[in-house]
Amino acid sequence: MPLLKFDYGDMRLVTKTIDGTFPDYPRVIPKEEPTDTKVSFSAAILRQALLSAVTFYKINRSRHGIAIRNDDGRAVLTTKAEKPDNQMQGGAFTARTFADWPKDSTMTHIGLNMRYLLDFVPKGGNLVLQMKDSGAPARVMVEGQDDVTRIVMPMRV
């Protein structure tokens, strides 16, 4: 059994190394195909829309999910608060973006965890969301960062 030992002053840390096979992580990374729906966002606009959605979530204590939908050729972000605690809460959040939804796409929407997606959005530049369908993982590609793979798992919204 291989061990790692670290000594620092009076402290000693001993740990066992992992003995086994790592998961087949490339299996969940979607491959790029010509039929994929790709929506290109301005990162600054998407970041502001997601921050507003997170604020709406905190006020309403609703779920973390946000739907990104095709609304007449534009990507629209929406979420709802189903059970308001009082009259000052509840309702729906909608943010229209300037991102074009591909005309030839059969995909209508995807639900994602807004906080997870927000973690991937840079402060500037562009971001592309690559989707196969509403039940498959989505790839998040950031302009100028081709060496990093980002995946967001879908959720029901």
mmCIF file of C-alpha atoms in Angstrom:
data_model
loop_
_atom_site.group_PDB
_atom_site.id
_atom_site.type_symbol
_atom_site.label_atom_id
_atom_site.label_comp_id
_atom_site.label_asym_id
_atom_site.label_seq_id
_atom_site.Cartn_x
_atom_site.Cartn_y
_atom_site.Cartn_z
ATOM 1 C CA MET A 1 0.000 0.000 0.000
ATOM 2 C CA PRO A 2 1.699 3.221 -1.179
ATOM 3 C CA LEU A 3 1.718 6.075 1.328
ATOM 4 C CA LEU A 4 2.562 9.736 1.091
ATOM 5 C CA LYS A 5 4.201 11.384 4.085
ATOM 6 C CA PHE A 6 4.525 15.133 4.626
ATOM 7 C CA ASP A 7 6.553 16.595 7.480
ATOM 8 C CA TYR A 8 6.303 20.268 8.384
ATOM 9 C CA GLY A 9 7.828 21.298 11.681
ATOM 10 C CA ASP A 10 6.097 19.266 14.407
ATOM 11 C CA MET A 11 3.298 18.185 12.078
ATOM 12 C CA ARG A 12 3.226 15.000 10.069
ATOM 13 C CA LEU A 13 0.555 14.080 7.530
ATOM 14 C CA VAL A 14 0.352 10.527 6.250
ATOM 15 C CA THR A 15 -2.123 9.625 3.529
ATOM 16 C CA LYS A 16 -2.845 6.617 1.374
ATOM 17 C CA THR A 17 -2.738 7.093 -2.376
ATOM 18 C CA ILE A 18 -5.753 6.182 -4.473
ATOM 19 C CA ASP A 19 -5.499 2.631 -5.703
ATOM 20 C CA GLY A 20 -7.797 2.057 -8.649
ATOM 21 C CA THR A 21 -8.990 3.268 -11.992
ATOM 22 C CA PHE A 22 -10.164 6.815 -12.475
ATOM 23 C CA PRO A 23 -13.605 7.313 -13.997
ATOM 24 C CA ASP A 24 -13.968 7.575 -17.740
ATOM 25 C CA TYR A 25 -14.556 11.345 -17.662
ATOM 26 C CA PRO A 26 -14.175 11.896 -21.445
ATOM 27 C CA ARG A 27 -17.383 9.874 -21.859
ATOM 28 C CA VAL A 28 -19.541 12.787 -20.568
ATOM 29 C CA ILE A 29 -17.820 15.478 -22.624
ATOM 30 C CA PRO A 30 -20.019 16.078 -25.670
ATOM 31 C CA LYS A 31 -18.233 15.754 -28.983
ATOM 32 C CA GLU A 32 -18.710 18.611 -31.413
ATOM 33 C CA GLU A 33 -21.083 17.646 -34.211
ATOM 34 C CA PRO A 34 -22.497 19.710 -37.102
ATOM 35 C CA THR A 35 -26.047 19.179 -35.785
ATOM 36 C CA ASP A 36 -25.300 20.787 -32.398
ATOM 37 C CA THR A 37 -27.075 23.995 -31.468
ATOM 38 C CA LYS A 38 -24.520 26.733 -30.780
ATOM 39 C CA VAL A 39 -25.574 30.025 -29.244
ATOM 40 C CA SER A 40 -22.949 32.769 -28.995
ATOM 41 C CA PHE A 41 -23.353 35.232 -26.108
ATOM 42 C CA SER A 42 -21.632 38.436 -25.167
ATOM 43 C CA ALA A 43 -20.105 37.355 -21.846
ATOM 44 C CA ALA A 44 -20.831 40.731 -20.215
ATOM 45 C CA ILE A 45 -24.533 40.615 -21.139
ATOM 46 C CA LEU A 46 -24.922 36.960 -20.131
ATOM 47 C CA ARG A 47 -23.116 37.626 -16.830
ATOM 48 C CA GLN A 48 -25.457 40.533 -16.005
ATOM 49 C CA ALA A 49 -28.549 38.476 -16.877
ATOM 50 C CA LEU A 50 -27.360 35.591 -14.675
ATOM 51 C CA LEU A 51 -26.506 37.916 -11.766
ATOM 52 C CA SER A 52 -30.019 39.377 -12.009
ATOM 53 C CA ALA A 53 -31.489 35.859 -12.048
ATOM 54 C CA VAL A 54 -29.438 34.909 -8.972
ATOM 55 C CA THR A 55 -30.798 38.010 -7.179
ATOM 56 C CA PHE A 56 -34.342 37.018 -8.161
ATOM 57 C CA TYR A 57 -33.619 33.516 -6.813
ATOM 58 C CA LYS A 58 -32.367 34.857 -3.467
ATOM 59 C CA ILE A 59 -35.421 37.088 -2.992
ATOM 60 C CA ASN A 60 -37.864 34.303 -3.819
ATOM 61 C CA ARG A 61 -35.987 31.343 -2.380
ATOM 62 C CA SER A 62 -36.854 29.461 -5.545
ATOM 63 C CA ARG A 63 -34.839 26.837 -7.351
ATOM 64 C CA HIS A 64 -31.406 27.395 -8.874
ATOM 65 C CA GLY A 65 -32.483 26.520 -12.410
ATOM 66 C CA ILE A 66 -32.744 28.829 -15.355
ATOM 67 C CA ALA A 67 -34.132 27.987 -18.764
ATOM 68 C CA ILE A 68 -32.421 29.237 -21.882
ATOM 69 C CA ARG A 69 -35.072 29.234 -24.610
ATOM 70 C CA ASN A 70 -35.452 30.042 -28.265
ATOM 71 C CA ASP A 71 -37.895 32.930 -28.442
ATOM 72 C CA ASP A 72 -38.411 33.995 -32.037
ATOM 73 C CA GLY A 73 -34.739 33.531 -32.937
ATOM 74 C CA ARG A 74 -33.282 35.038 -29.750
ATOM 75 C CA ALA A 75 -31.947 33.332 -26.636
ATOM 76 C CA VAL A 76 -34.072 34.237 -23.606
ATOM 77 C CA LEU A 77 -33.315 33.362 -19.969
ATOM 78 C CA THR A 78 -36.312 32.639 -17.723
ATOM 79 C CA THR A 79 -37.049 31.324 -14.251
ATOM 80 C CA LYS A 80 -40.140 31.365 -12.015
ATOM 81 C CA ALA A 81 -40.917 31.485 -8.303
ATOM 82 C CA GLU A 82 -43.835 29.100 -7.862
ATOM 83 C CA LYS A 83 -44.879 29.659 -4.236
ATOM 84 C CA PRO A 84 -44.419 33.246 -3.080
ATOM 85 C CA ASP A 85 -44.197 33.763 0.695
ATOM 86 C CA ASN A 86 -45.877 37.156 0.511
ATOM 87 C CA GLN A 87 -47.167 39.712 -1.975
ATOM 88 C CA MET A 88 -43.717 41.250 -2.453
ATOM 89 C CA GLN A 89 -42.311 37.981 -3.805
ATOM 90 C CA GLY A 90 -43.096 35.554 -6.580
ATOM 91 C CA GLY A 91 -43.487 36.004 -10.284
ATOM 92 C CA ALA A 92 -41.060 35.301 -13.071
ATOM 93 C CA PHE A 93 -37.693 36.532 -14.255
ATOM 94 C CA THR A 94 -37.031 37.007 -17.972
ATOM 95 C CA ALA A 95 -33.921 38.382 -19.657
ATOM 96 C CA ARG A 96 -33.879 38.791 -23.422
ATOM 97 C CA THR A 97 -30.402 38.605 -24.912
ATOM 98 C CA PHE A 98 -28.934 39.721 -28.206
ATOM 99 C CA ALA A 99 -27.745 36.158 -28.848
ATOM 100 C CA ASP A 100 -29.141 34.617 -32.016
ATOM 101 C CA TRP A 101 -30.638 31.142 -31.768
ATOM 102 C CA PRO A 102 -29.757 29.172 -34.940
ATOM 103 C CA LYS A 103 -32.687 29.113 -37.358
ATOM 104 C CA ASP A 104 -32.058 25.497 -38.377
ATOM 105 C CA SER A 105 -32.007 24.205 -34.771
ATOM 106 C CA THR A 106 -34.739 21.818 -33.651
ATOM 107 C CA MET A 107 -33.777 22.414 -30.039
ATOM 108 C CA THR A 108 -36.132 24.759 -28.175
ATOM 109 C CA HIS A 109 -34.604 25.068 -24.676
ATOM 110 C CA ILE A 110 -32.242 23.770 -22.029
ATOM 111 C CA GLY A 111 -32.400 24.063 -18.247
ATOM 112 C CA LEU A 112 -29.169 24.755 -16.367
ATOM 113 C CA ASN A 113 -28.085 25.606 -12.845
ATOM 114 C CA MET A 114 -27.603 29.371 -13.082
ATOM 115 C CA ARG A 115 -24.853 29.477 -10.446
ATOM 116 C CA TYR A 116 -22.808 26.773 -12.178
ATOM 117 C CA LEU A 117 -23.123 28.533 -15.519
ATOM 118 C CA LEU A 118 -22.204 31.870 -13.918
ATOM 119 C CA ASP A 119 -18.940 30.324 -12.676
ATOM 120 C CA PHE A 120 -17.893 29.827 -16.314
ATOM 121 C CA VAL A 121 -18.808 33.263 -17.652
ATOM 122 C CA PRO A 122 -15.863 35.660 -17.929
ATOM 123 C CA LYS A 123 -16.273 39.400 -17.411
ATOM 124 C CA GLY A 124 -15.677 40.170 -21.082
ATOM 125 C CA GLY A 125 -15.368 38.582 -24.481
ATOM 126 C CA ASN A 126 -17.699 35.988 -25.919
ATOM 127 C CA LEU A 127 -18.992 32.630 -24.832
ATOM 128 C CA VAL A 128 -20.588 29.848 -26.892
ATOM 129 C CA LEU A 129 -23.062 27.367 -25.446
ATOM 130 C CA GLN A 130 -22.962 24.124 -27.460
ATOM 131 C CA MET A 131 -26.000 21.863 -26.931
ATOM 132 C CA LYS A 132 -27.154 18.538 -28.389
ATOM 133 C CA ASP A 133 -30.576 18.426 -26.728
ATOM 134 C CA SER A 134 -32.250 19.476 -23.479
ATOM 135 C CA GLY A 135 -31.249 16.247 -21.702
ATOM 136 C CA ALA A 136 -27.569 16.153 -22.646
ATOM 137 C CA PRO A 137 -24.603 17.960 -21.068
ATOM 138 C CA ALA A 138 -23.816 21.337 -22.612
ATOM 139 C CA ARG A 139 -20.318 22.484 -23.468
ATOM 140 C CA VAL A 140 -19.362 26.052 -22.545
ATOM 141 C CA MET A 141 -16.637 27.481 -24.752
ATOM 142 C CA VAL A 142 -14.980 30.778 -23.828
ATOM 143 C CA GLU A 143 -13.264 32.878 -26.472
ATOM 144 C CA GLY A 144 -9.480 32.610 -26.199
ATOM 145 C CA GLN A 145 -9.582 29.683 -23.752
ATOM 146 C CA ASP A 146 -9.629 26.701 -26.109
ATOM 147 C CA ASP A 147 -7.435 24.632 -23.792
ATOM 148 C CA VAL A 148 -10.122 24.434 -21.060
ATOM 149 C CA THR A 149 -13.138 22.102 -21.246
ATOM 150 C CA ARG A 150 -16.260 23.275 -19.408
ATOM 151 C CA ILE A 151 -19.367 21.121 -19.090
ATOM 152 C CA VAL A 152 -22.704 22.008 -17.492
ATOM 153 C CA MET A 153 -25.173 19.228 -16.777
ATOM 154 C CA PRO A 154 -28.821 19.914 -17.699
ATOM 155 C CA MET A 155 -31.654 20.112 -15.198
ATOM 156 C CA ARG A 156 -35.433 20.386 -15.366
ATOM 157 C CA VAL A 157 -36.682 23.925 -15.030
#
